[in-house]
Coordinates of C-alpha atoms and ligand atoms in Angstrom, one line a residue:
Chain V
X175 CA 17.6 124.0 42.2
X176 CA 19.1 122.5 39.1
X177 CA 21.1 119.5 40.3
X178 CA 21.5 118.8 43.9
X179 CA 24.3 119.9 46.3
X180 CA 24.9 118.3 49.7
X181 CA 26.8 119.0 52.8
X182 CA 28.6 115.7 53.4
X183 CA 31.5 116.4 55.8
X184 CA 31.5 118.6 58.9
X185 CA 34.4 119.3 61.2
X186 CA 34.5 121.8 64.1
X187 CA 36.4 122.8 67.2
X188 CA 34.9 123.7 70.5
X189 CA 33.9 127.3 70.9
X190 CA 35.6 129.2 73.7
X191 CA 36.1 132.7 75.0
X192 CA 39.8 132.3 74.1
X193 CA 42.1 129.7 72.6
X194 CA 45.5 130.4 73.9
X195 CA 48.2 128.0 72.8
X196 CA 46.5 127.3 69.5
X197 CA 47.2 129.4 66.4
X198 CA 44.4 130.2 63.9
X199 CA 46.1 127.7 61.6
X200 CA 46.0 124.9 64.1
X201 CA 42.3 125.7 64.9
X202 CA 41.3 125.5 61.2
X203 CA 43.5 122.4 60.7
X204 CA 41.6 120.6 63.5
X205 CA 38.2 121.4 61.9
X206 CA 39.4 120.6 58.4
X207 CA 40.9 117.2 59.4
X208 CA 37.7 116.2 61.1
X209 CA 35.6 117.3 58.1
X210 CA 37.7 115.4 55.6
X211 CA 38.0 112.3 57.8
X212 CA 34.3 112.1 58.1
X213 CA 33.9 111.4 54.4
X214 CA 37.3 109.7 53.9
X215 CA 38.8 112.3 51.6
X216 CA 42.1 114.1 51.4
X217 CA 42.8 117.6 50.1
X218 CA 43.9 116.1 46.8
X219 CA 40.3 115.0 46.3
X220 CA 38.9 118.5 46.8
X221 CA 38.5 120.6 43.7
X222 CA 38.3 124.1 45.2
X223 CA 38.1 125.8 48.5
X224 CA 36.0 128.7 49.8
X225 CA 37.3 130.5 52.9
X226 CA 35.6 133.2 55.0
X227 CA 37.6 136.0 56.5
X228 CA 37.6 139.6 57.3
X229 CA 41.0 141.4 57.4
X230 CA 40.2 143.6 60.4
X231 CA 39.1 140.5 62.4
X232 CA 42.2 138.5 61.6
X233 CA 44.6 141.4 61.9
X234 CA 46.2 140.7 58.5
X235 CA 45.6 142.8 55.4
X236 CA 44.7 140.3 52.6
X237 CA 44.1 137.7 55.3
X238 CA 42.8 135.4 52.5
X239 CA 46.4 134.7 51.6
X240 CA 46.8 132.9 55.0
X241 CA 43.9 130.5 54.6
X242 CA 45.3 127.7 52.5
X243 CA 48.0 125.7 54.4
X244 CA 45.7 124.6 57.1
X245 CA 43.1 123.4 54.7
X246 CA 45.4 121.5 52.5
X247 CA 44.8 124.0 49.7
X248 CA 48.3 124.9 48.8
X249 CA 48.6 125.4 45.0
X250 CA 44.9 124.7 44.6
X251 CA 42.0 127.0 43.5
X252 CA 41.1 129.0 46.6
X253 CA 38.9 132.1 47.1
X254 CA 37.8 134.0 50.2
X255 CA 34.5 135.6 51.0
X256 CA 34.7 138.7 53.2
X257 CA 31.2 138.1 54.4
X258 CA 29.3 135.6 56.5
X259 CA 30.0 131.9 56.2
X260 CA 26.5 131.4 54.7
X261 CA 27.6 133.6 51.9
X262 CA 30.6 131.2 51.5
X263 CA 28.2 128.2 51.5
X264 CA 26.2 130.0 48.7
X265 CA 29.4 130.5 46.7
X266 CA 30.5 126.9 47.3
X267 CA 27.0 125.6 46.2
X268 CA 27.2 127.7 43.0
X269 CA 30.6 126.3 42.3
X270 CA 29.3 122.7 42.5
X271 CA 26.3 123.7 40.3
X272 CA 28.6 124.9 37.5
X273 CA 29.6 121.2 37.1
X274 CA 33.2 122.2 37.1
X275 CA 33.9 121.4 40.7
X276 CA 32.7 118.2 42.3
X277 CA 34.0 118.5 45.9
X278 CA 34.3 121.9 47.6
X279 CA 35.6 122.7 51.1
X280 CA 34.0 125.7 52.9
X281 CA 35.8 127.2 55.9
X282 CA 35.1 129.7 58.6
X283 CA 37.1 130.8 61.6
X284 CA 36.8 133.1 64.5
X285 CA 39.9 134.0 66.4
X286 CA 38.4 137.2 67.8
X287 CA 40.0 136.7 71.2
X288 CA 43.2 138.0 69.5
X289 CA 41.5 141.3 68.6
X290 CA 42.0 143.5 71.6
X291 CA 40.2 146.6 70.5
X292 CA 36.9 145.3 69.1
X293 CA 34.9 148.5 69.8
X294 CA 37.5 150.5 67.8
X295 CA 37.4 147.9 65.0
X296 CA 33.7 147.9 64.7
X297 CA 33.6 151.7 64.9
X298 CA 35.9 151.6 61.9
X299 CA 33.0 150.0 60.0
X300 CA 30.9 153.1 60.3
X301 CA 30.8 156.0 57.9
X302 CA 34.0 158.0 58.6
X303 CA 32.5 161.4 57.9
X304 CA 28.9 161.1 59.1
X305 CA 28.9 158.6 62.0
X306 CA 32.4 158.0 63.4
X307 CA 33.0 161.6 64.7
X308 CA 30.1 160.9 67.2
X309 CA 32.5 158.6 69.1
X310 CA 29.9 156.2 70.4
X311 CA 30.3 152.6 71.4
X312 CA 28.9 150.6 68.5
X313 CA 26.1 149.0 70.6
X314 CA 24.2 152.2 70.3
X315 CA 23.0 151.0 66.9
X316 CA 21.5 148.0 68.7
X317 CA 20.0 150.3 71.2
X318 CA 18.4 152.4 68.4
X319 CA 17.1 149.3 66.7
X320 CA 15.8 147.7 69.8
X321 CA 14.0 150.8 70.9
X322 CA 12.2 151.2 67.6
X323 CA 11.4 147.4 67.6
X324 CA 9.8 147.7 71.1
X325 CA 8.1 151.0 70.2
X326 CA 6.5 149.4 67.2
X327 CA 5.0 146.8 69.4
X328 CA 6.9 143.9 67.9
X329 CA 7.6 142.4 71.3
X330 CA 7.9 143.3 75.0
X331 CA 11.2 144.0 76.9
X332 CA 10.5 140.8 78.9
X333 CA 10.1 138.7 75.8
X334 CA 13.6 139.9 74.6
X335 CA 15.1 138.9 77.9
X336 CA 13.4 135.6 77.6
X337 CA 15.4 134.9 74.4
X338 CA 18.6 135.2 76.5
X339 CA 17.3 132.9 79.2
X340 CA 16.2 130.3 76.5
X341 CA 19.3 130.4 74.4
X342 CA 21.9 130.3 77.2
X343 CA 19.9 127.4 78.8
X344 CA 19.9 125.6 75.4
X345 CA 23.7 125.9 75.4
X346 CA 23.8 123.8 78.5
X347 CA 23.0 120.8 76.2
X348 CA 25.7 121.8 73.7
X349 CA 29.1 120.5 74.7
X350 CA 31.0 122.9 72.5
X351 CA 29.2 126.1 73.5
X352 CA 31.2 128.8 75.4
X353 CA 28.5 130.6 77.3
X354 CA 26.0 128.1 78.6
X355 CA 24.2 129.5 81.7
X356 CA 21.1 129.0 83.8
X357 CA 19.7 132.5 84.0
X358 CA 16.5 134.1 85.2
X359 CA 14.6 136.9 83.5
X360 CA 15.6 139.2 86.3
X361 CA 19.3 138.4 85.7
X362 CA 18.9 139.8 82.2
X363 CA 16.6 142.7 83.0
X364 CA 18.7 143.8 85.9
X365 CA 22.1 143.4 84.2
X366 CA 24.2 146.4 83.6
X367 CA 22.7 148.9 81.1
X368 CA 24.9 149.3 78.0
X369 CA 23.0 151.2 75.3
X370 CA 19.5 151.1 76.7
X371 CA 17.3 149.4 76.2
X372 CA 20.2 147.0 75.5
X373 CA 21.7 145.6 78.7
X374 CA 24.8 143.6 79.1
X375 CA 23.2 140.1 79.0
X376 CA 21.3 141.1 75.9
X377 CA 24.6 141.0 74.0
X378 CA 26.4 137.9 72.8
X379 CA 30.0 137.6 73.9
X380 CA 32.9 136.9 71.5
X381 CA 34.2 133.4 71.0
X382 CA 36.9 131.5 69.0
X383 CA 36.3 128.4 66.9
X384 CA 36.7 126.9 63.4
X385 CA 34.2 125.1 61.2
X386 CA 34.8 123.3 57.9
X387 CA 32.2 121.8 55.6
X388 CA 32.7 119.4 52.6
X389 CA 30.0 120.0 50.0
X390 CA 29.6 118.1 46.8
X391 CA 27.4 117.1 43.9
X392 CA 24.6 114.6 44.4
X393 CA 26.3 111.6 42.8
X394 CA 29.5 112.1 44.8
X395 CA 27.5 112.8 48.0
X396 CA 25.8 109.5 47.8
X397 CA 29.2 107.7 47.4
X398 CA 30.8 109.5 50.3
X399 CA 28.0 109.3 52.9
X400 CA 24.8 107.7 53.9
X401 CA 23.4 110.9 55.4
X402 CA 23.9 113.8 53.0
X403 CA 22.3 117.0 54.1
X404 CA 20.9 118.8 51.0
X405 CA 21.3 122.5 50.3
X406 CA 17.8 123.2 49.1
X407 CA 18.1 127.0 48.9
X408 CA 20.3 129.9 49.6
X409 CA 19.6 133.6 49.6
X410 CA 21.3 136.8 50.6
X411 CA 20.6 140.5 50.6
X412 CA 22.0 143.8 51.8
X413 CA 20.1 147.0 52.6
X414 CA 21.5 150.5 52.2
X415 CA 24.5 151.1 54.6
X416 CA 23.0 154.4 55.6
X417 CA 22.2 154.5 59.3
X418 CA 20.2 157.7 58.6
X419 CA 17.7 156.2 56.2
X420 CA 17.5 152.4 56.8
X421 CA 14.2 150.8 57.9
X422 CA 14.8 150.6 61.6
X423 CA 11.7 148.6 62.5
X424 CA 12.0 145.9 59.9
X425 CA 14.7 143.4 59.0
X426 CA 14.2 143.9 55.3
X427 CA 17.4 142.3 54.1
X428 CA 16.6 139.1 56.1
X429 CA 13.1 139.1 54.7
X430 CA 14.4 139.2 51.1
X431 CA 17.3 136.7 51.7
X432 CA 14.7 134.3 53.2
X433 CA 12.3 134.8 50.3
X434 CA 15.1 134.1 47.9
X435 CA 16.1 130.9 49.7
X436 CA 12.5 129.8 50.0
X437 CA 11.8 130.3 46.4
X438 CA 14.9 128.2 45.4
X439 CA 13.9 125.5 47.9
X440 CA 10.3 125.5 46.7
X441 CA 9.0 126.4 50.1
X442 CA 5.6 128.1 50.1
X443 CA 4.6 128.0 53.8
X444 CA 7.7 128.5 55.8
X445 CA 6.0 128.3 59.2
X446 CA 4.7 124.9 58.3
X447 CA 7.6 123.6 56.3
X448 CA 10.6 124.6 58.4
X449 CA 11.2 122.3 61.4
X450 CA 13.8 124.3 63.2
X451 CA 15.8 127.5 62.7
X452 CA 19.1 128.9 63.8
X453 CA 19.1 132.7 63.5
X454 CA 21.3 135.6 64.7
X455 CA 20.7 136.5 68.3
X456 CA 23.8 138.6 68.7
X457 CA 21.5 141.0 70.5
X458 CA 18.5 139.4 72.2
X459 CA 15.7 141.0 70.3
X460 CA 17.2 140.1 66.9
X461 CA 16.0 136.5 67.2
X462 CA 12.4 137.7 67.5
X463 CA 12.9 140.2 64.7
X464 CA 14.4 137.7 62.3
X465 CA 12.0 134.8 62.9
X466 CA 9.2 137.2 62.0
X467 CA 11.1 138.6 59.0
X468 CA 11.6 135.0 57.9
X469 CA 7.8 134.4 58.0
X470 CA 8.1 131.7 60.6
X471 CA 5.6 133.6 62.8
X472 CA 3.0 136.2 62.1
X473 CA 4.0 139.9 62.6
X474 CA 4.0 140.7 66.3
X475 CA 3.6 137.0 67.3
X476 CA 7.2 135.9 67.7
X477 CA 7.4 137.1 71.3
X478 CA 4.2 135.3 72.2
X479 CA 5.4 132.2 70.5
X480 CA 8.4 132.3 72.7
X481 CA 6.3 132.7 75.8
X482 CA 4.1 129.8 74.7
X483 CA 7.3 127.6 74.4
X484 CA 6.9 127.1 70.7
X485 CA 10.5 128.1 70.0
X486 CA 12.0 126.1 72.8
X487 CA 13.6 122.7 72.2
X488 CA 10.4 120.9 72.8
X489 CA 8.3 123.4 70.8
X490 CA 6.8 123.0 67.3
X491 CA 9.4 125.3 65.8
X492 CA 12.6 125.3 67.9
X493 CA 14.9 128.3 67.4
X494 CA 18.5 128.4 68.3
X495 CA 18.6 125.0 70.0
X496 CA 22.4 125.2 69.8
X497 CA 22.4 128.2 72.2
X498 CA 22.7 130.7 69.4
X499 CA 25.2 133.5 69.5
X500 CA 24.2 134.2 73.1
X501 CA 25.0 130.7 74.2
X502 CA 27.6 129.4 71.8
X503 CA 29.4 132.8 71.4
X504 CA 29.6 135.6 68.9
X505 CA 31.8 134.3 66.0
X506 CA 31.7 137.3 63.7
X507 CA 32.1 136.0 60.1
X508 CA 31.9 132.4 61.2
X509 CA 28.5 133.0 62.9
X510 CA 26.6 131.5 60.0
X511 CA 28.8 128.4 59.9
X512 CA 27.9 127.6 63.5
X513 CA 24.2 127.9 62.6
X514 CA 24.6 125.7 59.5
X515 CA 26.6 123.2 61.7
X516 CA 23.7 122.9 64.2
X517 CA 21.2 122.3 61.4
X518 CA 23.4 119.7 59.9
X519 CA 23.8 117.9 63.2
X520 CA 20.1 118.0 63.9
X521 CA 19.1 116.8 60.4
X522 CA 21.6 114.0 60.7
X523 CA 20.1 113.0 64.0
X524 CA 23.4 113.4 65.8
X525 CA 22.7 116.4 68.0
X526 CA 22.9 114.3 71.3
X527 CA 20.9 115.5 74.2
X528 CA 19.5 118.5 72.3
X529 CA 18.2 116.4 69.4
X530 CA 14.9 117.5 67.9
X531 CA 12.6 114.7 66.9
X532 CA 11.5 114.3 63.3
X533 CA 13.5 117.3 61.9
X534 CA 13.7 117.2 58.1
X535 CA 14.1 120.8 57.0
X536 CA 16.0 123.5 58.8
X537 CA 16.9 127.1 58.2
X538 CA 20.1 128.9 59.0
X539 CA 20.2 132.7 58.9
X540 CA 23.1 135.0 59.8
X541 CA 23.4 138.8 60.0
X542 CA 26.9 140.3 59.7
X543 CA 26.5 142.3 62.8
X544 CA 26.6 146.0 63.6
X545 CA 26.5 148.3 61.7
X546 CA 25.8 146.1 58.7
X547 CA 22.5 145.2 57.0
X548 CA 23.8 142.1 55.3
X549 CA 21.9 138.9 55.8
X550 CA 22.2 135.4 54.4
X551 CA 19.9 132.4 54.6
X552 CA 20.3 128.7 53.8
X553 CA 17.6 126.0 53.8
X554 CA 18.9 122.5 54.5
X555 CA 17.1 119.2 54.3
X556 CA 17.8 115.5 54.9
X557 CA 15.3 114.5 52.2
Chain S
X250 CA 58.8 163.2 42.3
X251 CA 60.3 166.0 40.3
X252 CA 57.2 167.0 38.5
X253 CA 58.5 170.6 38.1
X254 CA 60.4 169.7 35.0
X255 CA 57.2 168.6 33.2
X256 CA 54.6 171.0 31.8
X257 CA 51.3 169.9 33.4
X258 CA 47.7 170.8 32.4
X259 CA 45.0 172.0 34.8
X260 CA 45.3 173.6 38.2
X261 CA 47.7 171.9 40.5
X262 CA 46.5 171.0 44.0
X263 CA 49.2 171.9 46.5
X264 CA 49.9 170.5 49.9
X265 CA 49.3 174.0 51.3
X266 CA 45.8 174.0 49.9
X267 CA 45.1 170.9 52.0
X268 CA 46.9 172.3 55.0
X269 CA 44.8 175.5 54.9
X270 CA 41.6 173.5 54.7
X271 CA 40.7 174.5 51.1
X272 CA 40.1 170.9 50.4
X273 CA 37.7 169.3 52.8
X274 CA 39.0 166.0 54.3
X275 CA 38.5 164.2 57.5
X276 CA 41.5 162.4 59.0
X277 CA 41.3 159.5 61.4
X278 CA 43.8 157.0 62.7
X279 CA 42.6 153.5 63.5
X280 CA 43.4 152.2 67.0
X281 CA 43.6 148.5 66.4
X282 CA 45.5 146.1 68.7
X283 CA 46.0 142.4 68.2
X284 CA 47.7 139.7 70.3
X285 CA 48.0 136.7 68.1
X286 CA 48.2 133.3 69.7
X287 CA 51.5 131.7 68.5
X288 CA 50.2 128.2 68.7
X289 CA 52.0 125.0 69.4
X290 CA 54.5 125.1 66.5
X291 CA 55.5 128.7 66.4
X292 CA 55.3 128.9 70.2
X293 CA 58.0 126.2 70.5
X294 CA 60.0 127.9 67.7
X295 CA 60.1 131.2 69.6
X296 CA 60.9 129.5 72.9
X297 CA 63.9 127.8 71.3
X298 CA 65.1 131.1 69.7
X299 CA 65.1 132.4 73.3
X300 CA 67.5 129.5 74.1
X301 CA 69.7 130.5 71.1
X302 CA 68.5 127.5 69.1
X303 CA 66.7 127.0 65.8
X304 CA 64.2 124.2 65.8
X305 CA 62.3 122.6 63.0
X306 CA 59.5 120.1 62.7
X307 CA 59.8 116.9 60.6
X308 CA 57.2 115.2 58.5
X309 CA 58.1 111.5 58.3
X310 CA 56.0 111.0 55.1
X311 CA 57.7 113.5 52.8
X312 CA 60.8 113.7 55.0
X313 CA 60.8 117.5 55.0
X314 CA 62.4 119.2 58.0
X315 CA 60.5 122.4 58.1
X316 CA 61.3 125.9 59.3
X317 CA 59.2 127.7 60.5
X318 CA 57.9 124.6 62.2
X319 CA 54.3 123.5 61.7
X320 CA 52.2 120.9 63.5
X321 CA 50.8 119.7 60.2
X322 CA 52.4 119.1 56.8
X323 CA 50.6 121.4 54.3
X324 CA 51.6 119.1 51.4
X325 CA 51.0 115.7 52.9
X326 CA 48.0 116.8 54.9
X327 CA 48.9 115.0 58.1
X328 CA 50.2 115.8 61.5
X329 CA 54.0 116.3 61.6
X330 CA 56.1 113.8 63.6
X331 CA 59.1 115.2 65.5
X332 CA 61.2 118.1 66.6
X333 CA 64.6 118.5 65.0
X334 CA 67.2 121.0 65.9
X335 CA 69.0 122.8 63.1
X336 CA 72.3 124.7 62.9
X337 CA 72.4 128.5 63.2
X338 CA 74.3 128.7 59.9
X339 CA 72.9 128.7 56.4
X340 CA 73.2 130.0 52.9
X341 CA 71.8 133.2 51.3
X342 CA 69.1 132.2 48.8
X343 CA 68.3 135.8 47.8
X344 CA 68.6 139.3 49.2
X345 CA 67.9 142.9 48.5
X346 CA 69.7 146.2 49.1
X347 CA 67.0 148.5 50.6
X348 CA 67.5 152.3 50.4
X349 CA 64.1 152.9 52.0
X350 CA 62.7 152.3 55.4
X351 CA 59.4 150.4 55.9
X352 CA 57.4 153.6 55.6
X353 CA 59.1 154.4 52.2
X354 CA 61.2 157.2 53.8
X355 CA 64.7 157.2 52.3
X356 CA 67.7 156.2 54.2
X357 CA 70.0 159.2 54.3
X358 CA 73.2 159.0 52.2
X359 CA 76.0 157.3 54.1
X360 CA 73.7 155.6 56.6
X361 CA 73.6 151.7 56.5
X362 CA 71.2 150.1 54.1
X363 CA 68.6 147.5 55.1
X364 CA 69.7 144.1 53.9
X365 CA 66.8 141.7 54.1
X366 CA 67.7 138.2 53.0
X367 CA 66.2 134.7 52.8
X368 CA 68.6 132.3 54.5
X369 CA 68.4 128.5 54.0
X370 CA 69.2 127.0 57.3
X371 CA 71.7 124.1 57.5
X372 CA 69.9 121.0 58.6
X373 CA 66.5 122.0 57.3
X374 CA 65.1 120.8 53.9
X375 CA 65.9 122.6 50.7
X376 CA 63.7 125.7 50.4
X377 CA 63.3 126.0 54.2
X378 CA 64.7 128.9 56.0
X379 CA 64.5 132.2 57.9
X380 CA 63.6 135.6 56.5
X381 CA 66.0 137.9 58.2
X382 CA 68.6 140.6 57.7
X383 CA 72.3 140.5 56.9
X384 CA 74.8 142.5 59.0
X385 CA 78.6 143.0 59.4
X386 CA 78.9 142.7 55.7
X387 CA 79.9 145.0 52.8
X388 CA 76.6 145.2 50.7
X389 CA 78.7 145.2 47.5
X390 CA 80.1 141.8 48.5
X391 CA 76.9 140.0 49.3
X392 CA 76.5 137.0 47.0
X393 CA 73.7 134.5 46.6
X394 CA 75.0 131.2 47.9
X395 CA 77.1 132.9 50.5
X396 CA 77.5 131.0 53.8
X397 CA 76.2 133.0 56.9
X398 CA 75.8 132.5 60.6
X399 CA 73.3 133.9 63.1
X400 CA 74.5 136.6 65.5
X401 CA 72.4 136.3 68.6
X402 CA 71.5 138.7 71.3
X403 CA 72.9 138.0 74.7
X404 CA 70.9 135.3 76.6
X405 CA 69.4 137.8 79.0
X406 CA 68.2 140.1 76.3
X407 CA 66.3 137.4 74.3
X408 CA 62.6 137.5 74.5
X409 CA 61.3 134.6 72.3
X410 CA 61.2 136.6 69.1
X411 CA 62.6 136.4 65.6
X412 CA 64.7 139.4 66.6
X413 CA 66.6 137.3 69.2
X414 CA 68.8 136.8 66.2
X415 CA 70.2 140.3 65.5
X416 CA 71.3 139.4 61.9
X417 CA 73.2 136.9 59.9
X418 CA 76.8 137.6 59.2
X419 CA 79.1 136.1 56.6
X420 CA 81.1 133.1 57.8
X421 CA 84.2 134.3 56.1
X422 CA 85.5 136.6 53.3
X423 CA 83.0 139.4 52.4
X424 CA 83.1 140.6 56.0
X425 CA 83.2 144.3 56.5
X426 CA 86.8 145.3 57.1
X427 CA 86.7 149.1 57.2
X428 CA 83.9 151.7 57.4
X429 CA 82.8 152.3 53.9
X430 CA 80.3 154.9 52.5
X431 CA 77.5 152.3 52.1
X432 CA 78.0 149.9 54.9
X433 CA 75.4 147.4 55.7
X434 CA 73.8 146.2 58.9
X435 CA 72.3 148.0 61.8
Ligands
ZN265 ZN1 54.9 115.9 54.5

């Protein structure tokens, strides 16, 4: 990457199933104030702002117009990305690399507890002529994908359930996670069937929360903090939206987004060079699918790696130490921000009781959720 | 639109063509429900409206007394400091005479117009006010700078909403005396 870009400030709220009594503005203000305070800056020092929002999630058309007060971005250059927060980080990184913006704030928010008809909203993301008339709950797409994944021998049903047990237990060490739990494999395998093979506990539950990052150029980063976390590479990709003709057995867009980020970061052997990863586990099997697509494990080996404890907190390549979407909560467009946040905390060495020893390079990946095929990846490093 | 008076090229598509299924379309209505958390600032604001009062929040740095209230000053970037009650009177900053309903349907001739107005509230800082509607006023006599007062619903009918104020009416003069053809307010 030409010139270096670093994440210097990080602010976040706790993640919770609901946040009654706090408006979306007040949530973001809390995260932004913490992020700016960390590096001793004020909004006047920030050159431009990148927000993340999706109108249907917020319940406002042109929701981007409502992003700026709470960030201190009134009458400042602001733009909004209707994608995942990792897309926003990619945009913020590019803004710094232009040389025109030295300090950039990147924001993400989930206030999904306020959206009362989520199945209808997600159904509205499907093709209106070809798919919506079927009137199915959107989890059927996860059912189709998981069945194909299992049929292709990528993992076993038990291994998928093990992802849930691991991640919700990981969340027990994360004080801001919403869905920490001590579960058994049978709890997951015997939970209510939803769209089989997907069962209730295979699915992440919605949570609220806000996250703000301050990113800046190398020179400024060094003046603001002693522990800058460098953005080494970013990548993103989207497959065809067609449910009828996408590649069901393979997470192609995540593979390509990962390869793009690795190339930028100069990473040749991801399995050896990545110390930890936070990836989408919005549906249990996705974690296994994505870590394989990201070349962190050989094809068909992700489930075995999990069984062998290699992806647990004490393993050689911990995955979703934060608790992931399953343990922290499903944050929709803010999902990638929570993954970036965990990598930043780990690489700073401030992850508390869930700290990974000797972590230098981490990967954050997010998928935009059903029925999308959009994925974004970022590689962060403390060196 | 009165397109009939223009000579148009091509073959016109008529509503009846669509109604008879000659044009293939698929209609759906989204069923989206939201319940937005008011938060600390707006929550208190609505609670006070229910009490028949207008409350603002003051930033001691810039000195602004802000309506609608907010827990942080978006200009000073700091937490705001105190609650301040304002009067329920104010001044019309700008207004519009609306001949259409929210869905663009026209208000029938002789029916009252909608009279949205931005009202600067007495006691709040310049530029701070309430977006509401005017009532009990002759639309032709509304003036920018006109003094107005809130007309509240009865205490038992208030529910903690911006509509706990029915409308703002002129303090004096300009009041509607007799029923005119284009009378304002609802
Ligand atoms: Zn102020």
